[in-house]
Short mmCIF file of C-alpha atoms in Angstrom, two decimals:
data_model
loop_
_atom_site.label_atom_id
_atom_site.label_comp_id
_atom_site.label_asym_id
_atom_site.label_seq_id
_atom_site.Cartn_x
_atom_site.Cartn_y
_atom_site.Cartn_z
CA MET A 8 -28.74 -24.27 -7.86
CA LYS A 9 -30.71 -27.29 -9.09
CA ARG A 10 -27.90 -28.10 -11.53
CA ILE A 11 -25.43 -28.18 -8.64
CA ALA A 12 -27.68 -30.43 -6.58
CA PHE A 13 -28.19 -32.77 -9.56
CA PHE A 14 -24.44 -32.92 -10.16
CA ILE A 15 -23.82 -33.83 -6.53
CA LEU A 16 -26.34 -36.68 -6.78
CA LEU A 17 -24.49 -37.97 -9.84
CA MET A 18 -21.23 -37.95 -7.89
CA ILE A 19 -22.82 -39.83 -5.02
CA ASN A 20 -23.74 -42.63 -7.43
CA SER A 21 -20.12 -42.83 -8.63
CA ASN A 22 -16.98 -43.76 -6.75
CA LEU A 23 -16.83 -40.47 -4.87
CA HIS A 24 -13.74 -41.25 -2.83
CA SER A 25 -11.64 -41.73 -5.97
CA GLN A 26 -12.54 -38.31 -7.28
CA ASN A 27 -10.72 -35.01 -6.92
CA LEU A 28 -13.35 -32.41 -6.08
CA ARG A 29 -13.30 -28.64 -5.85
CA ILE A 30 -15.92 -27.10 -3.55
CA SER A 31 -16.30 -23.35 -4.04
CA TYR A 32 -17.60 -21.11 -1.26
CA GLY A 33 -18.57 -17.47 -1.09
CA TYR A 34 -16.74 -16.01 1.90
CA ASN A 35 -18.13 -12.82 3.46
CA PHE A 36 -16.14 -11.28 6.29
CA ILE A 37 -15.67 -8.08 8.26
CA GLN A 38 -12.02 -7.06 8.56
CA ASP A 39 -12.43 -4.04 10.84
CA SER A 40 -14.51 -4.53 13.99
CA LEU A 41 -15.07 -0.75 14.20
CA HIS A 42 -16.57 -0.64 10.69
CA THR A 43 -18.96 -3.58 10.61
CA TYR A 44 -20.90 -2.10 7.71
CA HIS A 45 -17.97 -2.81 5.37
CA ILE A 46 -18.18 -6.44 4.25
CA SER A 47 -15.40 -7.98 2.18
CA LYS A 48 -16.32 -10.76 -0.23
CA GLU A 49 -14.10 -13.38 -1.83
CA ILE A 50 -14.43 -16.80 -3.42
CA VAL A 51 -12.49 -19.59 -1.71
CA PHE A 52 -11.77 -23.16 -2.80
CA LEU A 53 -11.70 -26.43 -0.90
CA ASP A 54 -9.91 -29.03 -3.03
CA VAL A 55 -10.56 -32.56 -1.77
CA SER A 56 -8.71 -35.74 -2.75
CA GLU A 57 -7.94 -39.08 -1.14
CA LYS A 58 -4.83 -37.49 0.43
CA GLY A 59 -6.82 -34.79 2.26
CA SER A 60 -7.74 -31.26 1.27
CA ASN A 61 -6.41 -27.78 0.56
CA PHE A 62 -8.32 -24.59 1.38
CA TYR A 63 -7.28 -21.25 -0.13
CA SER A 64 -8.54 -18.13 -1.89
CA ARG A 65 -9.51 -18.09 -5.56
CA SER A 66 -7.20 -15.10 -6.07
CA ARG A 67 -4.30 -17.19 -4.82
CA TYR A 68 -5.24 -19.93 -7.31
CA LEU A 69 -5.37 -17.45 -10.20
CA ASN A 70 -2.02 -15.94 -9.20
CA ASP A 71 -0.33 -19.33 -8.94
CA SER A 72 -1.86 -20.59 -12.20
CA LEU A 73 -0.82 -17.48 -14.14
CA ALA A 74 2.69 -17.58 -12.72
CA PHE A 75 3.04 -21.29 -13.56
CA HIS A 76 1.61 -21.28 -17.08
CA LYS A 77 2.89 -17.91 -18.32
CA ASN A 78 5.87 -17.34 -16.04
CA ILE A 79 4.40 -14.01 -14.97
CA LYS A 80 5.12 -12.44 -11.60
CA THR A 81 1.70 -11.77 -10.05
CA ASN A 82 0.56 -9.79 -7.06
CA PRO A 83 -0.37 -12.03 -4.08
CA HIS A 84 -1.81 -9.01 -2.24
CA GLN A 85 -4.82 -8.90 -4.55
CA SER A 86 -6.54 -11.20 -2.07
CA LYS A 87 -7.53 -9.97 1.38
CA ILE A 88 -7.16 -13.53 2.66
CA ASP A 89 -3.62 -14.25 3.84
CA PHE A 90 -4.22 -17.77 5.13
CA SER A 91 -4.60 -21.23 3.65
CA VAL A 92 -5.22 -24.59 5.30
CA LYS A 93 -3.90 -28.05 4.48
CA LYS A 94 -5.66 -31.08 5.98
CA SER A 95 -4.28 -34.59 5.65
CA ALA A 96 -6.20 -37.86 5.50
CA SER A 97 -4.60 -38.69 8.86
CA GLN A 98 -6.47 -35.76 10.45
CA ASP A 99 -3.52 -33.34 10.68
CA ILE A 100 -4.43 -29.69 10.10
CA PHE A 101 -1.81 -27.08 9.16
CA VAL A 102 -2.63 -23.37 8.90
CA ASN A 103 -0.40 -21.27 6.64
CA THR A 104 -0.44 -17.53 7.23
CA LYS A 105 1.85 -14.57 7.78
CA ILE A 106 2.87 -11.80 10.12
CA GLY A 107 3.95 -8.75 8.18
CA ASN A 108 6.11 -10.14 5.37
CA SER A 109 7.09 -13.31 7.24
CA LEU A 110 5.39 -16.60 6.32
CA TYR A 111 4.50 -19.12 9.04
CA SER A 112 2.80 -22.48 9.35
CA PHE A 113 1.48 -24.12 12.50
CA GLN A 114 -0.40 -27.29 13.31
CA GLU A 115 -3.93 -26.79 14.62
CA LYS A 116 -4.27 -29.37 17.37
CA GLU A 117 -7.44 -28.16 19.08
CA LYS A 118 -10.16 -30.79 19.00
CA LEU A 119 -13.32 -29.74 17.20
CA ASN A 120 -16.11 -30.54 19.65
CA TRP A 121 -19.19 -30.30 17.45
CA VAL A 122 -22.69 -30.37 18.91
CA ILE A 123 -25.21 -31.76 16.42
CA PHE A 124 -28.87 -30.75 16.60
CA PRO A 125 -31.93 -32.44 15.08
CA GLU A 126 -32.89 -29.19 13.31
CA LYS A 127 -32.86 -29.51 9.52
CA LYS A 128 -33.55 -27.38 6.47
CA ILE A 129 -32.92 -27.33 2.72
CA ILE A 130 -29.90 -25.79 0.99
CA MET A 131 -29.56 -26.21 -2.80
CA ASP A 132 -32.30 -28.87 -2.82
CA MET A 133 -30.36 -30.91 -0.26
CA GLU A 134 -31.34 -31.63 3.31
CA VAL A 135 -28.83 -30.21 5.77
CA GLN A 136 -28.53 -30.53 9.54
CA LYS A 137 -27.42 -28.02 12.13
CA ALA A 138 -24.24 -28.25 14.21
CA THR A 139 -22.46 -25.75 16.45
CA LEU A 140 -18.86 -25.34 17.52
CA ASP A 141 -16.91 -23.06 19.85
CA PHE A 142 -13.57 -22.28 18.22
CA GLY A 143 -11.19 -19.33 18.04
CA GLY A 144 -13.20 -17.11 20.35
CA ARG A 145 -16.33 -17.50 18.22
CA LYS A 146 -19.43 -19.66 18.26
CA TRP A 147 -20.00 -21.20 14.83
CA ILE A 148 -23.25 -22.47 13.32
CA ALA A 149 -22.80 -25.01 10.53
CA TRP A 150 -25.18 -26.77 8.18
CA PHE A 151 -23.92 -30.06 6.75
CA THR A 152 -25.37 -32.70 4.46
CA ASN A 153 -24.72 -36.42 4.86
CA ALA A 154 -25.84 -36.83 1.23
CA VAL A 155 -22.21 -35.98 0.38
CA PRO A 156 -19.99 -38.32 2.44
CA ILE A 157 -17.06 -35.91 2.70
CA GLN A 158 -16.30 -34.97 6.29
CA ASP A 159 -14.78 -31.62 5.44
CA GLY A 160 -15.54 -27.94 5.06
CA PRO A 161 -13.95 -24.51 4.67
CA TYR A 162 -11.04 -23.27 6.77
CA ILE A 163 -10.13 -25.74 9.59
CA PHE A 164 -13.68 -27.07 9.88
CA ARG A 165 -14.10 -30.83 9.39
CA ASN A 166 -15.23 -34.09 11.05
CA LEU A 167 -18.98 -33.67 10.75
CA PRO A 168 -20.80 -36.65 9.17
CA GLY A 169 -21.02 -34.94 5.80
CA LEU A 170 -19.92 -31.93 3.76
CA ILE A 171 -20.39 -28.49 5.33
CA LEU A 172 -22.45 -26.40 2.91
CA SER A 173 -22.75 -23.33 5.11
CA ILE A 174 -21.06 -22.04 8.27
CA GLU A 175 -20.96 -18.66 10.00
CA ASP A 176 -20.24 -17.26 13.44
CA ASP A 177 -23.17 -16.16 15.58
CA LYS A 178 -22.32 -12.46 15.05
CA LYS A 179 -22.37 -12.98 11.26
CA GLN A 180 -18.89 -11.51 10.87
CA HIS A 181 -17.42 -14.49 9.01
CA SER A 182 -19.57 -16.72 6.82
CA PHE A 183 -19.03 -19.38 4.15
CA SER A 184 -21.73 -20.60 1.74
CA VAL A 185 -21.21 -23.21 -0.96
CA ILE A 186 -21.66 -21.92 -4.51
CA GLY A 187 -20.39 -24.80 -6.61
CA ILE A 188 -18.87 -28.28 -6.76
CA GLU A 189 -16.87 -29.74 -9.65
CA ARG A 190 -14.64 -32.68 -10.45
CA ARG A 191 -10.93 -32.08 -11.01
CA GLU A 192 -8.90 -34.52 -13.10
CA ILE A 193 -5.69 -33.52 -11.36
CA PRO A 194 -5.72 -31.89 -7.91
CA PHE A 195 -4.40 -28.33 -7.94
CA GLU A 196 -1.27 -27.82 -5.86
CA LEU A 197 -0.54 -24.42 -4.39
CA GLU A 198 2.81 -22.85 -5.16
CA LYS A 199 5.12 -24.04 -2.41
CA LEU A 200 6.13 -21.03 -0.34
CA ASN A 201 8.75 -20.98 2.37
CA HIS A 202 6.51 -21.01 5.44
CA LYS A 203 8.44 -21.45 8.68
CA LEU A 204 6.91 -24.20 10.83
CA ILE A 205 6.35 -23.02 14.41
CA SER A 206 3.91 -23.83 17.20
CA LYS A 207 0.61 -22.00 17.55
CA LYS A 208 1.83 -20.57 20.86
CA GLU A 209 5.01 -19.25 19.23
CA PHE A 210 2.94 -17.68 16.46
CA ASN A 211 0.99 -15.75 19.08
CA THR A 212 4.25 -14.63 20.73
CA ARG A 213 5.61 -13.39 17.40
CA TRP A 214 2.35 -11.58 16.67
CA LYS A 215 2.58 -9.69 19.98
CA ALA A 216 6.19 -8.74 19.20
CA TYR A 217 5.12 -7.54 15.73
CA LYS A 218 2.36 -5.37 17.20
CA LYS A 219 4.85 -3.81 19.58
CA ASP A 220 7.47 -3.24 16.88
CA PRO A 221 6.62 -4.17 13.25
CA ASN A 222 10.33 -4.00 12.40
CA PHE A 223 11.51 -6.38 15.10
CA GLU A 224 12.49 -9.18 12.69
CA LEU A 225 14.26 -6.83 10.28
CA LYS A 226 16.14 -5.24 13.17
CA SER A 227 17.07 -8.64 14.56
CA LEU A 228 18.45 -9.72 11.19
CA SER A 229 20.45 -6.52 10.88
CA ALA A 230 21.87 -6.97 14.39
CA ARG A 231 22.77 -10.63 13.83
CA THR A 232 24.56 -9.94 10.56
CA ASN A 233 25.94 -6.59 11.69
CA THR A 234 24.86 -4.96 8.44
CA LYS A 235 23.36 -1.64 7.41
CA PHE A 236 21.27 -1.28 4.30
CA ALA A 237 19.54 1.21 2.06
CA ILE A 238 17.43 0.92 -1.08
CA GLU A 239 16.83 3.03 -4.15
CA TRP A 240 13.19 3.82 -4.89
CA ASN A 241 12.20 5.94 -7.88
CA GLY A 242 15.65 7.47 -8.02
CA GLU A 243 15.68 8.24 -4.28
CA MET A 244 18.04 6.55 -1.82
CA ILE A 245 16.10 5.48 1.27
CA SER A 246 18.09 4.97 4.43
CA GLN A 247 17.66 2.11 6.88
CA ASN A 248 15.94 4.33 9.44
CA GLU A 249 13.58 5.69 6.79
CA ILE A 250 12.74 2.11 5.73
CA TYR A 251 11.92 1.30 9.34
CA LYS A 252 9.73 4.38 9.59
CA ARG A 253 7.76 3.72 6.41
CA GLU A 254 7.26 0.04 7.24
CA GLU A 255 6.03 0.87 10.72
CA GLU A 256 3.53 3.42 9.34
CA ARG A 257 2.21 0.86 6.86
CA ALA A 258 2.02 -1.90 9.46
CA ARG A 259 0.30 0.28 12.07
CA LYS A 260 -2.39 1.19 9.57
CA GLU A 261 -2.90 -2.45 8.61
CA ILE A 262 -3.07 -3.58 12.26
CA LEU A 263 -5.60 -0.85 13.03
CA HIS A 264 -8.01 -1.76 10.24
CA ASN A 265 -7.46 -5.52 10.00
CA ASN A 266 -8.35 -6.63 13.51
CA ASN A 267 -11.38 -8.90 13.20
CA PHE A 268 -9.59 -12.20 12.53
CA ILE A 269 -11.42 -15.45 11.86
CA ASP A 270 -9.51 -16.95 14.81
CA LEU A 271 -9.64 -14.26 17.49
CA ASP A 272 -7.81 -16.37 20.07
CA LEU A 273 -4.79 -16.68 17.82
CA TYR A 274 -4.24 -12.91 17.89
CA LYS A 275 -4.93 -12.16 21.55
#
């Protein structure tokens, strides 16, 4: 921890704004609100440059890097985190996520109304200050340090007068804690996926339709193109109706056990 704090002080004495930085966080979260004893843990990255920042899971980074350097098809489902966030220097925030197998992106336009308190403590040998925020149906408690003049943090969180080192909701169901900071010569770019840009309101509408019928998009495509389909799986021909049935069973199970989203309001 002292090495990390010392490294940060060295960066402060250099031209920090010209550097590409990777801030690593430990992310602990509860996926199923009915099983709060089961805590998932992942490492997430916040890559910061003069153009803005990218937030995503370490597993996504490893998948993209392996696919790029070795041309190997990797499994994106290794990560339990299906969202990433891109923030621009002009303050735009875009959330990339999915519903079922469909990829979507929407702009987060809600203003982050932070309340800063005089309360302070020490994290990694650095003085941090408390701030709170109501967002996404949760009350968040953040600890930021103005020793690092980067007004950013994990997920959509930003615009405090310093880097967010720690943030969690008041029920301790989602929490981020910094575990490392390093310079990057070249900023890492996520593999560009075909996310469809929609509004946040439309995302919520599509989510409700998916909960009602997980096959609604597949059925709509079939109706529009007037096509029937079947697939072969392990030597067995699976009909269209059987595909619908299996997909619905899988989706219902996922919906049942993955219900404690970081942004609860988005999935109302």
